[in-house]
Amino acid sequence: MGEASRPWRVVAVRRLSEAQLAALSAVAEVEYFEEISEHNRADFLAALSRAHGLIGGKLELDEAMLAEAPALRVVSTISVGYDHLPLATMNRRGILLCNTPNVLTETTADTAFALIMATQRRLVELANRVRDGEWKAHIGREHFGIDVHGKTLGIVGAGRIGAATARRGALGFGMPILYTAASPKPELEACLGAHRRELDALLAEADIVCLSVPYNADTHHLIDATALARMKSTAALVNVARGKVIDEPALVDALQRRVIRAAGLDVFAEEPLPASSPLAAMDNVVATPHIGSATHETREAMAQLAVDNLVGALSGSGPLTAVNEDAWRKPAATSGGNR
Ligand code: DGY
């Protein structure tokens, strides 16, 4: 296929299957970077400066890089979250942003539930005792956990992932469900008997508080010292959203002083979590390395959806899951693209 039938140039970052790369290559010249490091960063930036499309996970794309990418029309992120991307500038430039919702919902809810189970039943702490040869007698009360079934589960942000977590709790574990959301969720209320609450009330009533809100200016440090103080001293906090939804120093303090009992955290203000973080060493914390969607099946589905989005956008059939299709379809506010 010659240049005439492949007018686009695409930069792909992150491991994609041969079939996915072939699908991209059918519509574009593809410059492929399995990962970006200090060794190939200049090559990546040079490729970006020529590109019409960019696809990848955890793309580090800031304002300065966008300014050096005048032809860019489509960014297809292999993630549902896009708080790491400069959306306002992309809107202004008429650059389409696509993400990968839906395909990771159930897997991320599985992760939330794994953290709920692990924090309530102290799975990691107690398994480590076995691994370390410290299981020498029947365990006593000091190592007992707390039931999951029947406890009240508070979902902060009952979007797709929050709703899927609530379903596991209500139908699998007989948990009363409370939730926060911008508007009522009649289906959750009808199917799960869930009740909508203001955040403060949910924090006070729930035995397990699970965060599944998107990260933005409104949710920055949503869970701060004041919010933590509202929770039950027996409660656990689980976070599969974004690290900065929690004021981490306040959480460390609350866990140390037993303002709350435990935390299960898959996301952190700084990732990877620095080894020096107190959260990495506390017995009442289960910390996982941002594995929300990290199964073979789901990461493959996310990559495929991101490829389909980019191919759809460039070929004219349209993206499947766009974040800002309106901004893309209206004329760009500034020059700097070739649309
Ligand atoms: C997402 O898709 O936003 C996840 O957090 C990435 O793992």
Tab-separated table of C-alpha atoms and ligand atoms in Angstrom:
chain	number	residue	atom	x	y	z
A	1	MET	CA	0.000	0.000	0.000
A	2	GLY	CA	1.503	3.306	-1.031
A	3	GLU	CA	1.562	6.688	0.661
A	4	ALA	CA	-1.488	7.824	-1.340
A	5	SER	CA	-3.722	5.210	0.268
A	6	ARG	CA	-2.173	5.664	3.709
A	7	PRO	CA	-2.160	9.408	4.200
A	8	TRP	CA	-1.834	9.248	7.981
A	9	ARG	CA	1.109	8.817	10.301
A	10	VAL	CA	0.583	7.170	13.651
A	11	VAL	CA	2.829	6.800	16.683
A	12	ALA	CA	2.076	3.680	18.716
A	13	VAL	CA	3.439	3.362	22.229
A	14	ARG	CA	3.023	0.181	24.290
A	15	ARG	CA	3.020	-3.446	23.275
A	16	LEU	CA	0.384	-4.162	20.629
A	17	SER	CA	-0.276	-7.517	18.987
A	18	GLU	CA	0.782	-8.175	15.404
A	19	ALA	CA	-2.878	-8.107	14.352
A	20	GLN	CA	-3.386	-4.750	16.062
A	21	LEU	CA	-0.297	-3.281	14.432
A	22	ALA	CA	-1.479	-4.660	11.088
A	23	ALA	CA	-4.869	-2.972	11.555
A	24	LEU	CA	-3.124	0.338	12.206
A	25	SER	CA	-0.754	-0.183	9.290
A	26	ALA	CA	-3.697	-0.645	6.940
A	27	VAL	CA	-4.659	3.001	7.410
A	28	ALA	CA	-1.400	4.675	8.444
A	29	GLU	CA	2.358	4.628	8.458
A	30	VAL	CA	3.092	3.393	11.970
A	31	GLU	CA	6.096	4.362	14.066
A	32	TYR	CA	6.153	1.904	16.934
A	33	PHE	CA	7.715	2.322	20.388
A	34	GLU	CA	7.214	-0.583	22.758
A	35	GLU	CA	8.076	1.827	25.551
A	36	ILE	CA	9.599	5.277	25.928
A	37	SER	CA	12.836	5.638	27.835
A	38	GLU	CA	15.538	8.262	28.033
A	39	HIS	CA	17.282	6.370	25.197
A	40	ASN	CA	14.517	6.772	22.624
A	41	ARG	CA	12.670	9.847	23.885
A	42	ALA	CA	14.129	12.134	21.196
A	43	ASP	CA	13.051	9.652	18.484
A	44	PHE	CA	9.577	9.500	20.006
A	45	LEU	CA	9.281	13.305	20.051
A	46	ALA	CA	10.463	13.510	16.458
A	47	ALA	CA	7.866	10.917	15.426
A	48	LEU	CA	5.178	12.761	17.381
A	49	SER	CA	6.000	16.006	15.600
A	50	ARG	CA	4.994	14.305	12.304
A	51	ALA	CA	2.070	12.271	13.606
A	52	HIS	CA	-1.650	12.540	12.938
A	53	GLY	CA	-2.497	9.857	15.478
A	54	LEU	CA	-1.097	8.682	18.795
A	55	ILE	CA	-2.052	5.490	20.585
A	56	GLY	CA	-0.763	4.129	23.866
A	57	GLY	CA	-1.236	3.559	27.556
A	58	LYS	CA	-0.081	6.004	30.219
A	59	LEU	CA	0.837	8.475	27.492
A	60	GLU	CA	2.811	11.353	28.868
A	61	LEU	CA	1.529	14.101	26.653
A	62	ASP	CA	1.789	17.610	27.997
A	63	GLU	CA	1.070	21.044	26.575
A	64	ALA	CA	4.635	21.495	25.352
A	65	MET	CA	4.588	18.195	23.483
A	66	LEU	CA	1.228	19.017	21.931
A	67	ALA	CA	2.625	22.338	20.732
A	68	GLU	CA	5.337	20.397	18.897
A	69	ALA	CA	2.780	18.100	17.256
A	70	PRO	CA	0.992	20.397	14.785
A	71	ALA	CA	-0.581	17.620	12.704
A	72	LEU	CA	-2.021	15.630	15.593
A	73	ARG	CA	-5.757	14.861	15.139
A	74	VAL	CA	-6.440	11.823	17.320
A	75	VAL	CA	-5.127	10.530	20.648
A	76	SER	CA	-6.310	7.054	21.553
A	77	THR	CA	-5.439	6.222	25.136
A	78	ILE	CA	-5.436	2.595	26.308
A	79	SER	CA	-7.140	3.510	29.566
A	80	VAL	CA	-10.531	4.633	30.739
A	81	GLY	CA	-8.997	7.486	32.760
A	82	TYR	CA	-7.621	10.494	30.919
A	83	ASP	CA	-6.672	12.785	33.778
A	84	HIS	CA	-3.046	12.528	32.583
A	85	LEU	CA	-3.878	14.236	29.283
A	86	PRO	CA	-4.379	17.972	28.576
A	87	LEU	CA	-8.021	17.731	27.488
A	88	ALA	CA	-8.727	21.483	27.473
A	89	THR	CA	-5.931	22.089	24.973
A	90	MET	CA	-7.016	19.114	22.909
A	91	ASN	CA	-10.545	20.502	22.794
A	92	ARG	CA	-9.236	23.873	21.721
A	93	ARG	CA	-7.118	22.280	19.006
A	94	GLY	CA	-9.945	19.992	17.899
A	95	ILE	CA	-7.875	16.901	18.701
A	96	LEU	CA	-10.046	13.851	19.283
A	97	LEU	CA	-9.492	11.919	22.512
A	98	CYS	CA	-10.697	8.315	22.701
A	99	ASN	CA	-10.538	6.139	25.817
A	100	THR	CA	-11.429	2.550	26.655
A	101	PRO	CA	-14.489	2.393	28.916
A	102	ASN	CA	-16.709	-0.679	29.399
A	103	VAL	CA	-14.170	-3.366	28.525
A	104	LEU	CA	-12.387	-2.939	31.865
A	105	THR	CA	-15.405	-2.454	34.113
A	106	GLU	CA	-15.788	-5.990	35.448
A	107	THR	CA	-12.057	-6.587	35.868
A	108	THR	CA	-11.589	-3.368	37.812
A	109	ALA	CA	-14.581	-4.231	39.992
A	110	ASP	CA	-12.913	-7.617	40.620
A	111	THR	CA	-9.831	-5.717	41.784
A	112	ALA	CA	-11.925	-3.558	44.089
A	113	PHE	CA	-13.477	-6.643	45.566
A	114	ALA	CA	-10.125	-8.357	45.959
A	115	LEU	CA	-8.986	-5.345	47.991
A	116	ILE	CA	-12.175	-5.429	50.036
A	117	MET	CA	-11.621	-9.103	50.850
A	118	ALA	CA	-7.929	-8.612	51.549
A	119	THR	CA	-8.409	-5.675	53.897
A	120	GLN	CA	-11.340	-7.177	55.822
A	121	ARG	CA	-9.745	-10.596	56.241
A	122	ARG	CA	-6.129	-9.322	56.518
A	123	LEU	CA	-5.097	-11.723	53.775
A	124	VAL	CA	-1.734	-10.238	52.873
A	125	GLU	CA	-0.605	-9.612	56.450
A	126	LEU	CA	-1.550	-13.141	57.541
A	127	ALA	CA	-0.251	-14.862	54.403
A	128	ASN	CA	3.061	-13.106	54.983
A	129	ARG	CA	3.183	-14.623	58.466
A	130	VAL	CA	2.918	-18.082	56.915
A	131	ARG	CA	5.566	-17.232	54.314
A	132	ASP	CA	7.869	-15.902	57.024
A	133	GLY	CA	7.554	-19.062	59.163
A	134	GLU	CA	5.636	-17.245	61.903
A	135	TRP	CA	2.623	-19.597	61.934
A	136	LYS	CA	3.573	-21.581	65.006
A	137	ALA	CA	0.269	-21.864	66.846
A	138	HIS	CA	-3.436	-21.438	66.214
A	139	ILE	CA	-4.087	-17.802	65.547
A	140	GLY	CA	-5.756	-15.779	68.250
A	141	ARG	CA	-8.097	-12.830	68.365
A	142	GLU	CA	-5.312	-10.397	67.584
A	143	HIS	CA	-5.253	-11.834	64.063
A	144	PHE	CA	-8.964	-12.153	63.453
A	145	GLY	CA	-10.406	-10.257	60.547
A	146	ILE	CA	-13.804	-8.678	59.995
A	147	ASP	CA	-16.640	-10.167	57.939
A	148	VAL	CA	-17.319	-8.952	54.444
A	149	HIS	CA	-20.809	-10.421	54.044
A	150	GLY	CA	-23.532	-8.298	55.522
A	151	LYS	CA	-21.339	-5.219	55.995
A	152	THR	CA	-22.431	-1.913	54.497
A	153	LEU	CA	-20.558	-1.063	51.315
A	154	GLY	CA	-20.296	2.628	50.442
A	155	ILE	CA	-19.546	3.321	46.787
A	156	VAL	CA	-18.170	6.807	46.201
A	157	GLY	CA	-18.869	7.382	42.519
A	158	ALA	CA	-21.447	4.915	41.233
A	159	GLY	CA	-20.403	4.967	37.599
A	160	ARG	CA	-19.775	1.786	35.649
A	161	ILE	CA	-17.031	0.410	37.910
A	162	GLY	CA	-18.732	1.531	41.098
A	163	ALA	CA	-21.987	-0.102	40.009
A	164	ALA	CA	-20.202	-3.358	39.134
A	165	THR	CA	-18.543	-3.359	42.566
A	166	ALA	CA	-21.905	-2.686	44.217
A	167	ARG	CA	-23.437	-5.613	42.319
A	168	ARG	CA	-20.743	-7.969	43.628
A	169	GLY	CA	-21.348	-6.752	47.159
A	170	ALA	CA	-25.136	-6.868	47.096
A	171	LEU	CA	-25.692	-10.074	45.139
A	172	GLY	CA	-22.615	-12.019	46.200
A	173	PHE	CA	-22.182	-10.965	49.813
A	174	GLY	CA	-25.554	-9.653	50.934
A	175	MET	CA	-24.128	-6.214	51.600
A	176	PRO	CA	-26.374	-3.182	52.012
A	177	ILE	CA	-25.218	-0.649	49.403
A	178	LEU	CA	-24.886	3.105	49.771
A	179	TYR	CA	-23.666	5.255	46.912
A	180	THR	CA	-22.853	8.788	45.894
A	181	ALA	CA	-23.568	10.012	42.392
A	182	ALA	CA	-24.417	13.275	40.707
A	183	SER	CA	-27.931	11.954	40.047
A	184	PRO	CA	-29.958	9.011	41.397
A	185	LYS	CA	-29.359	5.566	39.900
A	186	PRO	CA	-32.835	3.992	39.718
A	187	GLU	CA	-31.448	0.711	38.386
A	188	LEU	CA	-29.055	0.307	41.330
A	189	GLU	CA	-31.853	1.140	43.713
A	190	ALA	CA	-34.308	-1.275	42.070
A	191	CYS	CA	-31.914	-4.188	41.481
A	192	LEU	CA	-29.653	-3.920	44.527
A	193	GLY	CA	-31.751	-1.981	47.017
A	194	ALA	CA	-29.000	0.666	46.998
A	195	HIS	CA	-29.513	4.027	48.695
A	196	ARG	CA	-28.049	7.323	47.523
A	197	ARG	CA	-26.320	9.424	50.174
A	198	GLU	CA	-24.377	12.652	50.414
A	199	LEU	CA	-20.672	11.893	50.848
A	200	ASP	CA	-20.544	12.827	54.536
A	201	ALA	CA	-23.446	10.525	55.392
A	202	LEU	CA	-22.000	7.657	53.352
A	203	LEU	CA	-18.632	7.996	55.103
A	204	ALA	CA	-20.321	7.857	58.491
A	205	GLU	CA	-22.519	4.841	57.720
A	206	ALA	CA	-20.359	2.551	55.578
A	207	ASP	CA	-18.185	-0.268	56.913
A	208	ILE	CA	-16.191	-0.288	53.689
A	209	VAL	CA	-15.805	2.835	51.570
A	210	CYS	CA	-14.805	2.166	47.971
A	211	LEU	CA	-13.627	5.034	45.748
A	212	SER	CA	-14.418	4.827	42.045
A	213	VAL	CA	-14.720	8.477	41.013
A	214	PRO	CA	-12.829	10.007	38.093
A	215	TYR	CA	-9.989	12.289	39.137
A	216	ASN	CA	-10.493	15.979	38.415
A	217	ALA	CA	-10.429	19.331	40.220
A	218	ASP	CA	-13.622	18.407	42.096
A	219	THR	CA	-12.310	15.080	43.372
A	220	HIS	CA	-8.756	16.198	44.225
A	221	HIS	CA	-8.247	15.209	47.893
A	222	LEU	CA	-11.946	14.388	48.209
A	223	ILE	CA	-10.894	12.121	51.049
A	224	ASP	CA	-8.923	14.375	53.367
A	225	ALA	CA	-8.422	14.404	57.140
A	226	THR	CA	-11.951	15.718	57.704
A	227	ALA	CA	-13.502	13.030	55.532
A	228	LEU	CA	-11.428	10.298	57.199
A	229	ALA	CA	-12.530	11.524	60.616
A	230	ARG	CA	-16.149	10.994	59.548
A	231	MET	CA	-15.554	7.276	58.880
A	232	LYS	CA	-16.098	4.555	61.470
A	233	SER	CA	-12.953	3.601	63.354
A	234	THR	CA	-13.629	0.003	62.245
A	235	ALA	CA	-14.001	0.950	58.577
A	236	ALA	CA	-11.761	0.203	55.614
A	237	LEU	CA	-11.068	2.498	52.672
A	238	VAL	CA	-10.521	0.994	49.208
A	239	ASN	CA	-9.269	3.026	46.247
A	240	VAL	CA	-9.354	1.864	42.623
A	241	ALA	CA	-9.838	5.400	41.245
A	242	ARG	CA	-6.792	7.671	41.295
A	243	GLY	CA	-4.302	8.249	44.088
A	244	LYS	CA	-4.846	11.981	44.322
A	245	VAL	CA	-8.502	11.495	45.250
A	246	ILE	CA	-7.021	10.842	48.703
A	247	ASP	CA	-4.848	13.239	50.694
A	248	GLU	CA	-2.173	10.595	51.271
A	249	PRO	CA	-0.388	12.138	54.279
A	250	ALA	CA	-3.801	12.479	55.956
A	251	LEU	CA	-4.522	8.814	55.205
A	252	VAL	CA	-1.179	7.699	56.636
A	253	ASP	CA	-1.923	9.655	59.788
A	254	ALA	CA	-5.452	8.222	60.030
A	255	LEU	CA	-4.165	4.660	59.625
A	256	GLN	CA	-1.373	5.161	62.152
A	257	ARG	CA	-3.729	6.638	64.734
A	258	ARG	CA	-6.441	4.054	63.907
A	259	VAL	CA	-8.912	6.763	62.940
A	260	ILE	CA	-9.869	4.097	60.398
A	261	ARG	CA	-8.927	0.427	60.560
A	262	ALA	CA	-7.426	-0.395	57.165
A	263	ALA	CA	-6.928	0.591	53.537
A	264	GLY	CA	-6.740	-1.326	50.282
A	265	LEU	CA	-5.040	0.831	47.677
A	266	ASP	CA	-4.400	0.133	44.001
A	267	VAL	CA	-3.550	3.716	43.069
A	268	PHE	CA	-1.267	6.312	44.604
A	269	ALA	CA	-0.423	9.983	44.321
A	270	GLU	CA	2.969	8.982	42.931
A	271	GLU	CA	3.301	5.793	40.881
A	272	PRO	CA	5.242	3.613	41.241
A	273	LEU	CA	4.745	4.072	44.993
A	274	PRO	CA	8.136	5.111	46.410
A	275	ALA	CA	9.572	2.368	48.615
A	276	SER	CA	9.977	5.031	51.306
A	277	SER	CA	6.219	5.627	51.506
A	278	PRO	CA	4.789	4.593	54.883
A	279	LEU	CA	1.906	3.024	52.953
A	280	ALA	CA	4.298	0.388	51.588
A	281	ALA	CA	5.125	-0.924	55.049
A	282	MET	CA	1.951	-0.729	57.122
A	283	ASP	CA	0.267	-3.952	58.279
A	284	ASN	CA	-3.169	-2.412	57.900
A	285	VAL	CA	-2.589	-1.461	54.254
A	286	VAL	CA	-2.882	-3.725	51.240
A	287	ALA	CA	-1.062	-1.939	48.424
A	288	THR	CA	-1.150	-3.207	44.846
A	289	PRO	CA	0.714	-1.735	41.852
A	290	HIS	CA	-2.192	-0.201	39.874
A	291	ILE	CA	-3.515	-3.547	38.666
A	292	GLY	CA	-7.156	-2.479	38.294
A	293	SER	CA	-7.497	-3.633	34.699
A	294	ALA	CA	-4.328	-5.719	34.515
A	295	THR	CA	-5.478	-9.107	33.267
A	296	HIS	CA	-4.428	-10.625	29.953
A	297	GLU	CA	-7.981	-10.615	28.674
A	298	THR	CA	-8.841	-7.068	29.649
A	299	ARG	CA	-5.596	-5.413	28.601
A	300	GLU	CA	-5.982	-7.123	25.213
A	301	ALA	CA	-9.569	-5.861	24.936
A	302	MET	CA	-8.484	-2.343	25.905
A	303	ALA	CA	-5.710	-2.306	23.306
A	304	GLN	CA	-8.122	-3.608	20.663
A	305	LEU	CA	-10.716	-0.937	21.471
A	306	ALA	CA	-8.037	1.763	21.334
A	307	VAL	CA	-6.880	0.477	17.934
A	308	ASP	CA	-10.482	0.345	16.672
A	309	ASN	CA	-11.018	3.909	17.906
A	310	LEU	CA	-7.947	5.211	16.105
A	311	VAL	CA	-8.623	3.306	12.900
A	312	GLY	CA	-12.267	4.427	12.980
A	313	ALA	CA	-11.310	8.051	13.492
A	314	LEU	CA	-8.661	8.119	10.768
A	315	SER	CA	-10.587	6.050	8.221
A	316	GLY	CA	-13.740	8.121	8.557
A	317	SER	CA	-16.070	5.467	9.984
A	318	GLY	CA	-15.827	7.199	13.358
A	319	PRO	CA	-14.476	6.266	16.782
A	320	LEU	CA	-16.349	3.844	19.045
A	321	THR	CA	-15.705	5.499	22.397
A	322	ALA	CA	-14.743	9.142	22.113
A	323	VAL	CA	-14.395	11.577	24.991
A	324	ASN	CA	-14.724	14.831	23.030
A	325	GLU	CA	-16.223	14.025	19.661
A	326	ASP	CA	-17.982	17.415	19.557
A	327	ALA	CA	-14.706	19.311	19.881
A	328	TRP	CA	-13.187	17.148	17.158
A	329	ARG	CA	-16.028	17.612	14.719
A	330	LYS	CA	-16.215	21.388	15.037
A	331	PRO	CA	-13.475	23.465	13.391
A	332	ALA	CA	-10.340	23.848	15.516
A	333	ALA	CA	-10.071	27.175	17.345
A	334	THR	CA	-6.432	27.655	16.467
A	335	SER	CA	-4.295	26.720	13.535
A	336	GLY	CA	-1.662	24.113	14.114
A	337	GLY	CA	-3.418	21.102	12.646
A	338	ASN	CA	-4.061	20.006	9.100
A	339	ARG	CA	-7.747	19.302	9.557
B	1	DGY	C1	-7.507	3.213	33.497
B	1	DGY	O1	-7.862	2.588	32.497
B	1	DGY	O2	-7.705	4.422	33.645
B	1	DGY	C2	-6.768	2.461	34.499
B	1	DGY	O3	-6.597	3.131	35.684
B	1	DGY	C3	-5.433	2.147	33.883
B	1	DGY	O4	-4.954	1.033	34.456
